PDB file of C-alpha atoms in Angstrom:
ATOM      1  CA  MET A   1      -3.780  25.688 -30.312  1.00 38.00           C
ATOM      2  CA  SER A   2      -6.120  22.660 -29.945  1.00 38.00           C
ATOM      3  CA  ASP A   3      -5.804  20.311 -26.967  1.00 43.00           C
ATOM      4  CA  THR A   4      -7.863  18.603 -24.166  1.00 41.00           C
ATOM      5  CA  THR A   5      -8.452  21.927 -22.422  1.00 46.00           C
ATOM      6  CA  THR A   6     -10.794  23.778 -25.332  1.00 38.00           C
ATOM      7  CA  ASN A   7     -13.265  25.072 -22.390  1.00 39.00           C
ATOM      8  CA  ALA A   8     -10.495  25.805 -19.969  1.00 41.00           C
ATOM      9  CA  PRO A   9      -9.237  29.047 -19.364  1.00 39.00           C
ATOM     10  CA  LYS A  10      -6.019  29.641 -21.398  1.00 39.00           C
ATOM     11  CA  LYS A  11      -4.198  30.754 -18.757  1.00 39.00           C
ATOM     12  CA  ARG A  12      -4.314  30.495 -14.637  1.00 40.00           C
ATOM     13  CA  GLY A  13      -2.287  32.484 -12.326  1.00 41.00           C
ATOM     14  CA  LYS A  14      -0.118  30.387  -9.189  1.00 39.00           C
ATOM     15  CA  LYS A  15      -3.365  31.706  -6.617  1.00 38.00           C
ATOM     16  CA  GLN A  16      -5.805  30.804  -8.932  1.00 38.00           C
ATOM     17  CA  ALA A  17      -4.878  27.285 -10.087  1.00 37.00           C
ATOM     18  CA  GLN A  18      -3.556  26.555  -6.121  1.00 38.00           C
ATOM     19  CA  GLU A  19      -7.258  27.176  -5.219  1.00 38.00           C
ATOM     20  CA  THR A  20      -8.065  23.786  -7.161  1.00 38.00           C
ATOM     21  CA  PRO A  21      -9.666  21.201  -4.733  1.00 37.00           C
ATOM     22  CA  ALA A  22      -8.561  18.333  -5.513  1.00 40.00           C
ATOM     23  CA  ALA A  23     -11.691  16.243  -6.889  1.00 42.00           C
ATOM     24  CA  PRO A  24     -12.662  12.587  -6.982  1.00 40.00           C
ATOM     25  CA  PRO A  25     -11.537  11.071 -10.573  1.00 51.00           C
ATOM     26  CA  GLN A  26     -13.995  11.007 -12.416  1.00 52.00           C
ATOM     27  CA  ASP A  27     -14.490  15.327 -11.318  1.00 59.00           C
ATOM     28  CA  GLU A  28     -11.171  15.552 -12.106  1.00 79.00           C
ATOM     29  CA  GLN A  29     -11.064  18.945 -14.119  1.00 89.00           C
ATOM     30  CA  VAL A  30      -8.169  19.413 -16.687  1.00 93.00           C
ATOM     31  CA  VAL A  31      -6.408  23.520 -15.707  1.00 94.00           C
ATOM     32  CA  ARG A  32      -3.737  25.170 -17.377  1.00 96.00           C
ATOM     33  CA  LEU A  33      -0.712  26.147 -15.684  1.00 96.00           C
ATOM     34  CA  PRO A  34       2.288  28.528 -16.161  1.00 97.00           C
ATOM     35  CA  LEU A  35       5.347  25.739 -16.685  1.00 96.00           C
ATOM     36  CA  SER A  36       7.720  28.034 -14.255  1.00 96.00           C
ATOM     37  CA  GLU A  37       5.208  26.589 -11.840  1.00 96.00           C
ATOM     38  CA  LEU A  38       6.075  22.992 -12.444  1.00 97.00           C
ATOM     39  CA  HIS A  39       8.960  21.658 -11.610  1.00 95.00           C
ATOM     40  CA  SER A  40      10.690  18.171 -11.705  1.00 92.00           C
ATOM     41  CA  PHE A  41       8.988  15.170  -9.008  1.00 92.00           C
ATOM     42  CA  LYS A  42      11.013  15.557  -5.602  1.00 91.00           C
ATOM     43  CA  GLY A  43      11.617  11.904  -5.285  1.00 89.00           C
ATOM     44  CA  TYR A  44      10.484   9.269  -3.355  1.00 91.00           C
ATOM     45  CA  PRO A  45      12.054   9.686   0.448  1.00 90.00           C
ATOM     46  CA  ALA A  46      13.417   6.672   0.776  1.00 88.00           C
ATOM     47  CA  LEU A  47      15.721   6.973  -2.721  1.00 90.00           C
ATOM     48  CA  ARG A  48      16.578  10.683  -2.084  1.00 88.00           C
ATOM     49  CA  GLY A  49      19.946  11.137  -2.452  1.00 85.00           C
ATOM     50  CA  VAL A  50      20.763   7.485  -3.661  1.00 90.00           C
ATOM     51  CA  MET A  51      18.187   7.472  -7.242  1.00 89.00           C
ATOM     52  CA  PRO A  52      20.599  10.006  -9.594  1.00 89.00           C
ATOM     53  CA  GLY A  53      18.109  13.177 -10.111  1.00 86.00           C
ATOM     54  CA  ASN A  54      15.414  11.873  -7.404  1.00 86.00           C
ATOM     55  CA  GLN A  55      13.589   9.878 -10.200  1.00 86.00           C
ATOM     56  CA  PRO A  56      13.889   7.956 -12.277  1.00 90.00           C
ATOM     57  CA  TYR A  57      12.958   8.969 -15.957  1.00 89.00           C
ATOM     58  CA  GLN A  58      15.801  11.481 -17.398  1.00 87.00           C
ATOM     59  CA  VAL A  59      14.625  14.068 -19.689  1.00 89.00           C
ATOM     60  CA  ARG A  60      17.510  14.947 -22.469  1.00 87.00           C
ATOM     61  CA  ASP A  61      17.098  17.149 -24.895  1.00 89.00           C
ATOM     62  CA  ASP A  62      19.390  15.358 -27.450  1.00 87.00           C
ATOM     63  CA  ASP A  63      17.222  12.217 -27.754  1.00 85.00           C
ATOM     64  CA  PRO A  64      16.104  12.594 -30.817  1.00 87.00           C
ATOM     65  CA  SER A  65      12.061  11.403 -29.190  1.00 87.00           C
ATOM     66  CA  MET A  66      13.187  14.583 -27.225  1.00 90.00           C
ATOM     67  CA  GLN A  67      12.975  16.828 -30.059  1.00 90.00           C
ATOM     68  CA  GLN A  68       9.831  14.978 -32.025  1.00 92.00           C
ATOM     69  CA  ILE A  69       7.685  15.277 -29.267  1.00 93.00           C
ATOM     70  CA  ALA A  70       9.064  19.176 -28.465  1.00 94.00           C
ATOM     71  CA  ALA A  71       8.366  20.074 -33.093  1.00 94.00           C
ATOM     72  CA  ARG A  72       4.705  17.978 -32.337  1.00 95.00           C
ATOM     73  CA  ILE A  73       3.847  20.436 -29.149  1.00 95.00           C
ATOM     74  CA  LYS A  74       4.931  23.644 -31.554  1.00 93.00           C
ATOM     75  CA  GLU A  75       2.432  22.330 -33.996  1.00 93.00           C
ATOM     76  CA  ARG A  76      -0.317  21.731 -32.122  1.00 93.00           C
ATOM     77  CA  GLY A  77      -0.094  21.539 -28.489  1.00 93.00           C
ATOM     78  CA  VAL A  78      -0.104  19.694 -25.579  1.00 95.00           C
ATOM     79  CA  ARG A  79      -2.563  17.159 -26.260  1.00 92.00           C
ATOM     80  CA  GLN A  80      -2.546  15.018 -23.248  1.00 93.00           C
ATOM     81  CA  PRO A  81      -2.880  16.392 -19.928  1.00 96.00           C
ATOM     82  CA  ALA A  82      -0.036  16.042 -17.332  1.00 96.00           C
ATOM     83  CA  ILE A  83      -0.695  14.533 -14.129  1.00 96.00           C
ATOM     84  CA  VAL A  84       0.935  17.138 -11.379  1.00 97.00           C
ATOM     85  CA  ARG A  85       0.293  17.684  -7.355  1.00 96.00           C
ATOM     86  CA  LEU A  86       0.446  20.357  -5.068  1.00 95.00           C
ATOM     87  CA  ASP A  87       3.511  21.324  -3.535  1.00 95.00           C
ATOM     88  CA  PRO A  88       3.192  23.052  -0.665  1.00 93.00           C
ATOM     89  CA  GLU A  89       6.373  24.566  -0.886  1.00 93.00           C
ATOM     90  CA  GLY A  90       5.499  26.523  -3.928  1.00 94.00           C
ATOM     91  CA  GLY A  91       4.153  25.498  -7.243  1.00 95.00           C
ATOM     92  CA  TYR A  92       3.169  21.925  -8.417  1.00 97.00           C
ATOM     93  CA  GLU A  93       5.505  18.777  -8.781  1.00 96.00           C
ATOM     94  CA  ILE A  94       5.014  16.972 -11.765  1.00 96.00           C
ATOM     95  CA  ILE A  95       4.204  13.122 -11.044  1.00 95.00           C
ATOM     96  CA  ALA A  96       3.686  12.610 -15.273  1.00 94.00           C
ATOM     97  CA  GLY A  97       4.216  14.704 -18.439  1.00 94.00           C
ATOM     98  CA  HIS A  98       8.300  15.366 -17.799  1.00 94.00           C
ATOM     99  CA  ARG A  99       9.043  15.351 -21.140  1.00 93.00           C
ATOM    100  CA  ARG A 100       5.982  17.585 -22.303  1.00 95.00           C
ATOM    101  CA  HIS A 101       6.975  20.246 -19.846  1.00 96.00           C
ATOM    102  CA  ARG A 102      10.476  20.126 -21.333  1.00 95.00           C
ATOM    103  CA  GLY A 103       8.307  20.080 -25.202  1.00 95.00           C
ATOM    104  CA  SER A 104       6.552  23.274 -23.931  1.00 96.00           C
ATOM    105  CA  GLU A 105       9.360  25.250 -22.910  1.00 96.00           C
ATOM    106  CA  LEU A 106      11.433  24.266 -25.946  1.00 95.00           C
ATOM    107  CA  ALA A 107       8.172  25.284 -27.780  1.00 94.00           C
ATOM    108  CA  GLU A 108       8.183  28.181 -26.026  1.00 95.00           C
ATOM    109  CA  LEU A 109       4.583  28.118 -24.778  1.00 96.00           C
ATOM    110  CA  PRO A 110       3.641  30.114 -21.541  1.00 96.00           C
ATOM    111  CA  ASP A 111       1.751  27.104 -20.354  1.00 96.00           C
ATOM    112  CA  MET A 112       0.142  23.492 -20.819  1.00 97.00           C
ATOM    113  CA  PRO A 113      -2.655  21.164 -19.538  1.00 96.00           C
ATOM    114  CA  ALA A 114      -2.907  19.655 -16.489  1.00 97.00           C
ATOM    115  CA  ILE A 115      -4.622  17.996 -13.678  1.00 96.00           C
ATOM    116  CA  ILE A 116      -3.949  18.758 -10.282  1.00 96.00           C
ATOM    117  CA  ARG A 117      -4.641  15.610  -8.223  1.00 94.00           C
ATOM    118  CA  GLY A 118      -3.517  15.014  -4.214  1.00 94.00           C
ATOM    119  CA  MET A 119      -1.659  11.780  -4.495  1.00 94.00           C
ATOM    120  CA  SER A 120       0.544  10.532  -1.452  1.00 94.00           C
ATOM    121  CA  ASP A 121       4.189   9.726  -2.380  1.00 93.00           C
ATOM    122  CA  GLU A 122       3.551   6.260  -2.634  1.00 93.00           C
ATOM    123  CA  GLU A 123       0.746   6.995  -4.848  1.00 93.00           C
ATOM    124  CA  ALA A 124       2.709   9.456  -7.114  1.00 94.00           C
ATOM    125  CA  VAL A 125       5.394   6.778  -7.009  1.00 93.00           C
ATOM    126  CA  ILE A 126       2.656   4.174  -8.562  1.00 91.00           C
ATOM    127  CA  GLU A 127       1.342   6.160 -11.199  1.00 93.00           C
ATOM    128  CA  MET A 128       5.190   8.202 -12.497  1.00 92.00           C
ATOM    129  CA  VAL A 129       5.535   4.290 -12.356  1.00 91.00           C
ATOM    130  CA  ASP A 130       2.641   2.830 -14.322  1.00 87.00           C
ATOM    131  CA  SER A 131       2.370   5.859 -16.626  1.00 86.00           C
ATOM    132  CA  ASN A 132       5.927   5.823 -18.284  1.00 84.00           C
ATOM    133  CA  VAL A 133       6.233   1.864 -18.464  1.00 78.00           C
ATOM    134  CA  GLN A 134       4.751   0.625 -22.278  1.00 76.00           C
ATOM    135  CA  ARG A 135       7.071   3.228 -23.291  1.00 80.00           C
ATOM    136  CA  GLU A 136       9.128   1.607 -25.722  1.00 77.00           C
ATOM    137  CA  ASP A 137      12.278   4.297 -25.227  1.00 81.00           C
ATOM    138  CA  VAL A 138      12.734   4.411 -21.563  1.00 89.00           C
ATOM    139  CA  LEU A 139      16.265   3.046 -21.084  1.00 93.00           C
ATOM    140  CA  PRO A 140      17.632   0.039 -19.144  1.00 95.00           C
ATOM    141  CA  SER A 141      18.141   2.587 -16.186  1.00 96.00           C
ATOM    142  CA  GLU A 142      15.457   4.193 -16.297  1.00 94.00           C
ATOM    143  CA  ARG A 143      13.287   1.254 -15.602  1.00 94.00           C
ATOM    144  CA  ALA A 144      15.605  -0.202 -12.906  1.00 95.00           C
ATOM    145  CA  TRP A 145      15.311   3.074 -10.855  1.00 95.00           C
ATOM    146  CA  ALA A 146      11.440   3.171 -11.477  1.00 93.00           C
ATOM    147  CA  TYR A 147      10.932  -0.810 -11.004  1.00 93.00           C
ATOM    148  CA  ARG A 148      13.323   0.052  -7.800  1.00 94.00           C
ATOM    149  CA  MET A 149      11.660   2.942  -6.400  1.00 92.00           C
ATOM    150  CA  ARG A 150       8.490   0.407  -7.422  1.00 91.00           C
ATOM    151  CA  LEU A 151       9.487  -1.985  -4.649  1.00 91.00           C
ATOM    152  CA  GLU A 152      10.591   0.658  -1.456  1.00 90.00           C
ATOM    153  CA  VAL A 153       7.194   1.519  -2.043  1.00 89.00           C
ATOM    154  CA  GLU A 154       6.101  -1.840  -1.421  1.00 84.00           C
ATOM    155  CA  LYS A 155       8.244  -1.952   1.737  1.00 80.00           C
ATOM    156  CA  HIS A 156       6.833   1.080   2.607  1.00 75.00           C
ATOM    157  CA  GLN A 157       3.596   0.258   2.938  1.00 70.00           C
ATOM    158  CA  GLY A 158       4.266  -3.075   5.267  1.00 58.00           C
ATOM    159  CA  ALA A 159       3.616  -6.067   2.515  1.00 46.00           C
ATOM    160  CA  ARG A 160       7.952  -6.779   2.598  1.00 41.00           C
ATOM    161  CA  THR A 161       9.032  -5.434   6.540  1.00 41.00           C
ATOM    162  CA  ASP A 162      12.122  -7.808   5.611  1.00 44.00           C
ATOM    163  CA  LEU A 163      13.233  -6.851   2.393  1.00 40.00           C
ATOM    164  CA  THR A 164      16.263  -4.525   2.646  1.00 41.00           C
ATOM    165  CA  SER A 165      17.929  -6.142  -0.957  1.00 46.00           C
ATOM    166  CA  PRO A 166      16.383  -5.883  -4.552  1.00 46.00           C
ATOM    167  CA  LYS A 167      18.771  -8.613  -4.929  1.00 47.00           C
ATOM    168  CA  ILE A 168      17.242 -10.831  -2.451  1.00 43.00           C
ATOM    169  CA  SER A 169      14.709 -13.948  -3.534  1.00 42.00           C
ATOM    170  CA  ALA A 170      11.387 -14.238  -4.647  1.00 41.00           C
ATOM    171  CA  LYS A 171       9.521 -15.145  -0.963  1.00 43.00           C
ATOM    172  CA  PHE A 172       6.538 -12.691  -1.220  1.00 45.00           C
ATOM    173  CA  ARG A 173       4.006 -13.131  -3.874  1.00 46.00           C
ATOM    174  CA  SER A 174       3.645  -8.999  -3.856  1.00 71.00           C
ATOM    175  CA  ASP A 175       7.041  -8.800  -6.325  1.00 82.00           C
ATOM    176  CA  ASP A 176       4.779 -10.969  -8.975  1.00 83.00           C
ATOM    177  CA  GLU A 177       1.604  -9.126  -8.586  1.00 85.00           C
ATOM    178  CA  ILE A 178       3.244  -5.979  -9.576  1.00 84.00           C
ATOM    179  CA  GLY A 179       5.280  -7.464 -12.047  1.00 86.00           C
ATOM    180  CA  LYS A 180       1.963  -8.553 -13.839  1.00 86.00           C
ATOM    181  CA  SER A 181      -0.120  -5.532 -13.168  1.00 82.00           C
ATOM    182  CA  LEU A 182       3.822  -3.847 -15.644  1.00 84.00           C
ATOM    183  CA  GLY A 183       3.279  -6.881 -17.503  1.00 85.00           C
ATOM    184  CA  ILE A 184       6.738  -8.136 -16.298  1.00 87.00           C
ATOM    185  CA  SER A 185       7.185 -10.939 -13.891  1.00 89.00           C
ATOM    186  CA  GLY A 186       8.230 -11.072 -10.800  1.00 88.00           C
ATOM    187  CA  ASP A 187      12.264 -12.124 -11.504  1.00 91.00           C
ATOM    188  CA  THR A 188      12.115  -9.909 -13.910  1.00 92.00           C
ATOM    189  CA  LEU A 189      11.200  -6.768 -11.661  1.00 92.00           C
ATOM    190  CA  ARG A 190      13.990  -8.083  -9.501  1.00 92.00           C
ATOM    191  CA  ASN A 191      16.615  -8.732 -12.085  1.00 95.00           C
ATOM    192  CA  TYR A 192      15.781  -4.809 -13.678  1.00 95.00           C
ATOM    193  CA  ALA A 193      16.358  -3.330  -9.611  1.00 95.00           C
ATOM    194  CA  SER A 194      18.935  -5.181  -8.704  1.00 96.00           C
ATOM    195  CA  LEU A 195      20.553  -3.233 -11.601  1.00 97.00           C
ATOM    196  CA  THR A 196      20.919  -0.316  -9.777  1.00 96.00           C
ATOM    197  CA  GLU A 197      23.526  -1.974  -7.349  1.00 97.00           C
ATOM    198  CA  LEU A 198      25.740  -0.906 -10.420  1.00 97.00           C
ATOM    199  CA  LEU A 199      28.305   1.332 -10.604  1.00 97.00           C
ATOM    200  CA  PRO A 200      27.110   4.387 -12.689  1.00 96.00           C
ATOM    201  CA  GLN A 201      30.116   3.814 -15.332  1.00 97.00           C
ATOM    202  CA  LEU A 202      28.528  -0.064 -15.618  1.00 97.00           C
ATOM    203  CA  LEU A 203      25.290   0.858 -16.031  1.00 97.00           C
ATOM    204  CA  LYS A 204      26.180   3.480 -18.618  1.00 96.00           C
ATOM    205  CA  LEU A 205      27.365   0.930 -20.869  1.00 97.00           C
ATOM    206  CA  VAL A 206      24.216  -1.072 -20.194  1.00 97.00           C
ATOM    207  CA  ASP A 207      22.355   1.426 -21.424  1.00 95.00           C
ATOM    208  CA  GLU A 208      24.558   2.108 -24.781  1.00 95.00           C
ATOM    209  CA  LYS A 209      23.618  -1.415 -25.610  1.00 94.00           C
ATOM    210  CA  GLN A 210      27.237  -2.608 -24.348  1.00 96.00           C
ATOM    211  CA  ILE A 211      26.363  -4.669 -21.896  1.00 97.00           C
ATOM    212  CA  ALA A 212      23.766  -6.986 -21.998  1.00 96.00           C
ATOM    213  CA  LEU A 213      21.117  -7.418 -19.665  1.00 96.00           C
ATOM    214  CA  SER A 214      21.849 -10.697 -18.568  1.00 95.00           C
ATOM    215  CA  PRO A 215      25.500 -10.329 -17.932  1.00 97.00           C
ATOM    216  CA  ALA A 216      24.377  -7.421 -16.140  1.00 97.00           C
ATOM    217  CA  TYR A 217      22.122  -8.793 -13.371  1.00 97.00           C
ATOM    218  CA  GLN A 218      25.008 -10.977 -12.768  1.00 97.00           C
ATOM    219  CA  LEU A 219      27.963  -8.004 -12.584  1.00 98.00           C
ATOM    220  CA  ALA A 220      25.098  -5.946 -10.280  1.00 97.00           C
ATOM    221  CA  TYR A 221      25.308  -8.750  -7.242  1.00 96.00           C
ATOM    222  CA  LEU A 222      29.266  -7.303  -7.288  1.00 97.00           C
ATOM    223  CA  THR A 223      30.699  -5.431  -4.514  1.00 97.00           C
ATOM    224  CA  LYS A 224      31.505  -1.795  -5.618  1.00 97.00           C
ATOM    225  CA  ASP A 225      35.421  -2.775  -4.992  1.00 97.00           C
ATOM    226  CA  GLU A 226      35.073  -5.731  -7.255  1.00 97.00           C
ATOM    227  CA  GLN A 227      33.113  -3.657  -9.825  1.00 98.00           C
ATOM    228  CA  MET A 228      35.899  -1.283 -10.525  1.00 98.00           C
ATOM    229  CA  LEU A 229      37.758  -4.361 -10.544  1.00 97.00           C
ATOM    230  CA  VAL A 230      35.595  -5.105 -13.528  1.00 97.00           C
ATOM    231  CA  LEU A 231      36.123  -1.490 -15.287  1.00 97.00           C
ATOM    232  CA  ASP A 232      40.208  -1.647 -15.235  1.00 97.00           C
ATOM    233  CA  ALA A 233      39.624  -5.604 -16.526  1.00 97.00           C
ATOM    234  CA  LEU A 234      37.427  -3.840 -19.553  1.00 96.00           C
ATOM    235  CA  ASP A 235      39.326  -1.693 -20.323  1.00 96.00           C
ATOM    236  CA  TYR A 236      42.937  -3.777 -20.427  1.00 95.00           C
ATOM    237  CA  SER A 237      41.352  -6.408 -22.826  1.00 94.00           C
ATOM    238  CA  GLN A 238      39.117  -3.589 -24.346  1.00 94.00           C
ATOM    239  CA  ASN A 239      36.286  -6.619 -24.160  1.00 94.00           C
ATOM    240  CA  MET A 240      33.008  -6.639 -22.773  1.00 96.00           C
ATOM    241  CA  PRO A 241      31.641  -9.372 -20.635  1.00 96.00           C
ATOM    242  CA  SER A 242      29.869 -12.094 -22.185  1.00 96.00           C
ATOM    243  CA  LEU A 243      27.088 -14.002 -19.734  1.00 95.00           C
ATOM    244  CA  SER A 244      29.235 -16.900 -19.157  1.00 95.00           C
ATOM    245  CA  GLN A 245      32.285 -14.206 -18.486  1.00 97.00           C
ATOM    246  CA  ALA A 246      29.569 -12.510 -15.977  1.00 97.00           C
ATOM    247  CA  GLN A 247      28.993 -15.454 -14.038  1.00 97.00           C
ATOM    248  CA  ARG A 248      33.002 -16.488 -13.939  1.00 97.00           C
ATOM    249  CA  LEU A 249      32.846 -13.224 -12.463  1.00 97.00           C
ATOM    250  CA  LYS A 250      30.333 -13.863  -9.569  1.00 97.00           C
ATOM    251  CA  LYS A 251      31.411 -17.100  -8.526  1.00 97.00           C
ATOM    252  CA  ALA A 252      34.865 -15.828  -7.841  1.00 97.00           C
ATOM    253  CA  SER A 253      33.575 -12.404  -6.172  1.00 96.00           C
ATOM    254  CA  GLN A 254      31.140 -15.296  -3.671  1.00 96.00           C
ATOM    255  CA  GLN A 255      33.967 -17.833  -3.428  1.00 95.00           C
ATOM    256  CA  GLY A 256      36.154 -14.308  -2.620  1.00 95.00           C
ATOM    257  CA  ALA A 257      39.089 -14.968  -4.948  1.00 96.00           C
ATOM    258  CA  LEU A 258      38.018 -11.452  -7.260  1.00 96.00           C
ATOM    259  CA  THR A 259      41.387 -10.226  -7.669  1.00 96.00           C
ATOM    260  CA  VAL A 260      42.522  -8.072 -10.264  1.00 96.00           C
ATOM    261  CA  GLU A 261      44.573 -10.325 -12.261  1.00 97.00           C
ATOM    262  CA  LEU A 262      41.586 -13.015 -12.073  1.00 97.00           C
ATOM    263  CA  SER A 263      39.472 -10.337 -13.572  1.00 97.00           C
ATOM    264  CA  ARG A 264      41.603  -9.103 -16.393  1.00 96.00           C
ATOM    265  CA  SER A 265      42.133 -12.897 -17.050  1.00 96.00           C
ATOM    266  CA  ILE A 266      38.501 -13.562 -17.886  1.00 96.00           C
ATOM    267  CA  MET A 267      37.959 -10.979 -19.731  1.00 96.00           C
ATOM    268  CA  SER A 268      40.479 -11.832 -22.233  1.00 94.00           C
ATOM    269  CA  GLU A 269      39.898 -14.314 -23.247  1.00 88.00           C
ATOM    270  CA  GLU A 270      38.748 -15.745 -26.302  1.00 73.00           C
ATOM    271  CA  LYS A 271      34.683 -14.823 -26.819  1.00 63.00           C
ATOM    272  CA  LYS A 272      34.675 -16.908 -30.652  1.00 49.00           C
ATOM    273  CA  SER A 273      33.193 -20.068 -29.297  1.00 47.00           C
ATOM    274  CA  GLU A 274      29.962 -17.881 -27.958  1.00 48.00           C
ATOM    275  CA  GLN A 275      29.979 -15.728 -30.842  1.00 47.00           C
ATOM    276  CA  ASP A 276      29.610 -18.489 -33.212  1.00 49.00           C
ATOM    277  CA  ARG A 277      27.233 -20.939 -31.727  1.00 54.00           C
ATOM    278  CA  VAL A 278      23.106 -20.842 -32.252  1.00 62.00           C
ATOM    279  CA  VAL A 279      21.336 -22.294 -30.100  1.00 62.00           C
ATOM    280  CA  LEU A 280      17.402 -23.166 -31.123  1.00 69.00           C
ATOM    281  CA  THR A 281      15.497 -24.704 -28.534  1.00 67.00           C
ATOM    282  CA  GLY A 282      12.819 -27.925 -28.719  1.00 65.00           C
ATOM    283  CA  ASP A 283       9.988 -24.283 -27.818  1.00 63.00           C
ATOM    284  CA  LYS A 284      11.651 -21.931 -30.097  1.00 68.00           C
ATOM    285  CA  LEU A 285      10.586 -25.091 -32.883  1.00 78.00           C
ATOM    286  CA  LYS A 286       7.860 -26.672 -32.141  1.00 71.00           C
ATOM    287  CA  LYS A 287       5.149 -24.357 -32.882  1.00 73.00           C
ATOM    288  CA  TYR A 288       6.358 -24.646 -36.978  1.00 83.00           C
ATOM    289  CA  PHE A 289       6.188 -28.616 -36.468  1.00 82.00           C
ATOM    290  CA  PRO A 290       3.065 -31.679 -36.587  1.00 85.00           C
ATOM    291  CA  LYS A 291       2.746 -32.175 -32.551  1.00 72.00           C
ATOM    292  CA  SER A 292       3.603 -35.875 -33.860  1.00 74.00           C
ATOM    293  CA  TYR A 293       7.628 -34.793 -34.766  1.00 77.00           C
ATOM    294  CA  THR A 294       9.946 -35.851 -32.762  1.00 72.00           C
ATOM    295  CA  PRO A 295      13.519 -34.037 -32.080  1.00 72.00           C
ATOM    296  CA  GLN A 296      15.658 -35.440 -34.419  1.00 71.00           C
ATOM    297  CA  LYS A 297      12.364 -35.267 -37.494  1.00 75.00           C
ATOM    298  CA  MET A 298      13.068 -31.698 -36.973  1.00 78.00           C
ATOM    299  CA  GLU A 299      16.376 -31.836 -37.433  1.00 78.00           C
ATOM    300  CA  GLU A 300      15.959 -33.264 -40.448  1.00 75.00           C
ATOM    301  CA  THR A 301      13.269 -31.288 -42.010  1.00 85.00           C
ATOM    302  CA  ILE A 302      15.701 -28.205 -40.961  1.00 88.00           C
ATOM    303  CA  ILE A 303      18.659 -29.430 -42.355  1.00 83.00           C
ATOM    304  CA  LYS A 304      16.302 -30.448 -45.928  1.00 81.00           C
ATOM    305  CA  LEU A 305      15.438 -26.433 -45.691  1.00 88.00           C
ATOM    306  CA  LEU A 306      18.811 -25.331 -45.013  1.00 87.00           C
ATOM    307  CA  GLU A 307      20.599 -27.080 -48.298  1.00 80.00           C
ATOM    308  CA  ALA A 308      16.653 -26.287 -50.388  1.00 83.00           C
ATOM    309  CA  TRP A 309      17.369 -22.870 -49.323  1.00 83.00           C
ATOM    310  CA  GLN A 310      21.525 -23.095 -50.289  1.00 79.00           C
ATOM    311  CA  LYS A 311      21.087 -24.275 -53.587  1.00 74.00           C
ATOM    312  CA  LYS A 312      18.457 -21.446 -53.984  1.00 76.00           C
ATOM    313  CA  ARG A 313      21.230 -18.748 -53.547  1.00 74.00           C
ATOM    314  CA  GLN A 314      23.664 -20.961 -55.906  1.00 68.00           C
ATOM    315  CA  ARG A 315      21.638 -21.252 -59.007  1.00 67.00           C
ATOM    316  CA  SER A 316      20.641 -17.162 -58.501  1.00 63.00           C
ATOM    317  CA  GLN A 317      24.584 -16.121 -57.859  1.00 59.00           C
ATOM    318  CA  GLU A 318      25.220 -17.626 -61.148  1.00 57.00           C
ATOM    319  CA  ARG A 319      22.868 -16.173 -63.345  1.00 54.00           C
TER     320      ARG A 319
END
């Protein structure tokens, strides 16, 4: 088995592993730790009992990517060590590497490589979020809780002492700075974090891509009781909310007028006009045209190109 721990002992007992001192990053060493001594991050204190599972990222055995990880680990071992910290109550908390840990279990390995790092709760959160932010298979709910947790860290550190909800509008540069470090805007950071206000049933629909993100952001402003009305309306209408419908539900909520009847009425409306509409903005089109082209000139050119394309398709079908 080949991995990053070629020169490290093949297996370390609990006592020996715990005697490994915390070291500066440049001096960190990779050690092998028994899988039985590794357990999930216990969660950020401010969100324990609030965040499902006490951590944003969930390990799912039925996830195809999880199955691929397990297969790769069985074939060649764990190449990238996990990041862990010593748990005073015994063993180690996994900060980064939960899926590698589970993959090792599925591959029936006894241990895995890890870096033991001394970290505060806040440092652990930052490491966890930063190490997963670029993954393509992160669910909206996972990203939402990760960003909510990141904002809670900022609040705890005193930079956002008057922040009480992730829904509050941008007034603090710290949000934009955090977003920039994650490769997103401050607004995107707050919008995702607001999804944690959704009922689990609605957030699941977002994960399943039945409810798009933009409507979901609007629904997150509703109270829990009002969200129950929305769930009833979805079942009644057998529809999922468009952005326009979600905005009207939010407006009715702000006016204190959202009822069972109104929510059902809004969700029962035909959405054909929205489905048939295609919007091409100038920003999307201008890169394809010379700077001298006016919007009218661009439209005329597009129509001509579409007509030529249609004629070409007709000739092809006649052959």
